[in-house]
Coordinates of C-alpha atoms in Angstrom, one line a residue:
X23 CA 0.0 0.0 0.0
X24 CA 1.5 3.3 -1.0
X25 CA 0.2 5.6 1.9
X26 CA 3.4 7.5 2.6
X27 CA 4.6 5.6 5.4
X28 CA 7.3 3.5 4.9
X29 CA 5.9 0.0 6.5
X30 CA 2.5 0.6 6.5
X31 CA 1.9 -2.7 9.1
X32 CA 1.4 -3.6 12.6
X33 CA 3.0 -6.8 13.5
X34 CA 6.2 -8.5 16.1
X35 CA 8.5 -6.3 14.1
X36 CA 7.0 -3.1 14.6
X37 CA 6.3 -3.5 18.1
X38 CA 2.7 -3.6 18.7
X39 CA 0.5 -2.3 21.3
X40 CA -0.6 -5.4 23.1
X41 CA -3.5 -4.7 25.0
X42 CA -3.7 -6.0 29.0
X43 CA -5.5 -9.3 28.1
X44 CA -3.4 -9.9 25.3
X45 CA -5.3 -8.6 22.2
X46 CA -4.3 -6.1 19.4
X47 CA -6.4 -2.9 18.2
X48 CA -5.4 -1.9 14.5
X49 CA -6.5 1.9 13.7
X50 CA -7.3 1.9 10.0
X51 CA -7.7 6.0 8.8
X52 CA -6.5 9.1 7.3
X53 CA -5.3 11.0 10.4
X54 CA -3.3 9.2 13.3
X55 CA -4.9 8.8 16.6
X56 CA -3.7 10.4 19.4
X57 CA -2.9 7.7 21.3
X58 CA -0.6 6.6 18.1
X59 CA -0.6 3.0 18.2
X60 CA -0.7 0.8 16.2
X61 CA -1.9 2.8 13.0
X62 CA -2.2 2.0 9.4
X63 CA -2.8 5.3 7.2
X64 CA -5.3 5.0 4.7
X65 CA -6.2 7.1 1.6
X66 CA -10.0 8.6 1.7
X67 CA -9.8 8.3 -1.7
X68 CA -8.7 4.9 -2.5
X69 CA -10.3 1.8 -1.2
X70 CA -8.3 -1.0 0.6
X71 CA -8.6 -4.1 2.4
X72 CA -7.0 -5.8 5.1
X73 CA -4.6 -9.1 4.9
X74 CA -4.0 -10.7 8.0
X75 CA -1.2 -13.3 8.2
X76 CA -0.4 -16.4 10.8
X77 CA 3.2 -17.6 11.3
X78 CA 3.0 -20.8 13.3
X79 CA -0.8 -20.6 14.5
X80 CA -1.5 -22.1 17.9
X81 CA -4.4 -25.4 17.9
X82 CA -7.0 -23.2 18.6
X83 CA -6.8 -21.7 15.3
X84 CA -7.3 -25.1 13.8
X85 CA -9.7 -26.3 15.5
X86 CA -11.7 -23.2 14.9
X87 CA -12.1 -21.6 18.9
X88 CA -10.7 -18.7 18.1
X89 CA -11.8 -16.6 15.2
X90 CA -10.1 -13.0 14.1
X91 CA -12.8 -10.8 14.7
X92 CA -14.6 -8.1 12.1
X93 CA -12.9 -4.8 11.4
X94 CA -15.4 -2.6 13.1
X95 CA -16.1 1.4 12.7
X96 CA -15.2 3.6 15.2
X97 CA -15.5 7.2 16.4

């Protein structure tokens, strides 16, 4: 995605946000948030859509009891 930032990702190697009981919130938009984690910069103009990938996945992946959730709105 060319939105002007140079790795326009959240993952182990950018050091993401983990949240106390272990999950990750992704902010998908034009402007950063103030809290300025774990943002992905987005063109109003040009659609997108996310790619989510899974290096060694634990069981419960597998067997299907835990599920990546929806990208939800915000505001």
């Amino acid at each position: 995605m060319q939105n002007g930032q140079p790795y326009p990702s959240v993952s182990s190697y950018t050091k993401a946000v983990v949240n106390a009981d272990g999950s990750i919130d992704i902010a998908l938009g034009p402007d950063e948030p103030k809290d300025k984690g774990n943002w992905i910069k987005t063109d109003p103009g040009r659609g997108f859509f996310p790619m989510f990938r899974f290096y060694g996945p634990a069981e419960a992946f597998f067997n299907k009891t835990w599920q990546l959730e929806d990208v939800v709105a915000v505001k």
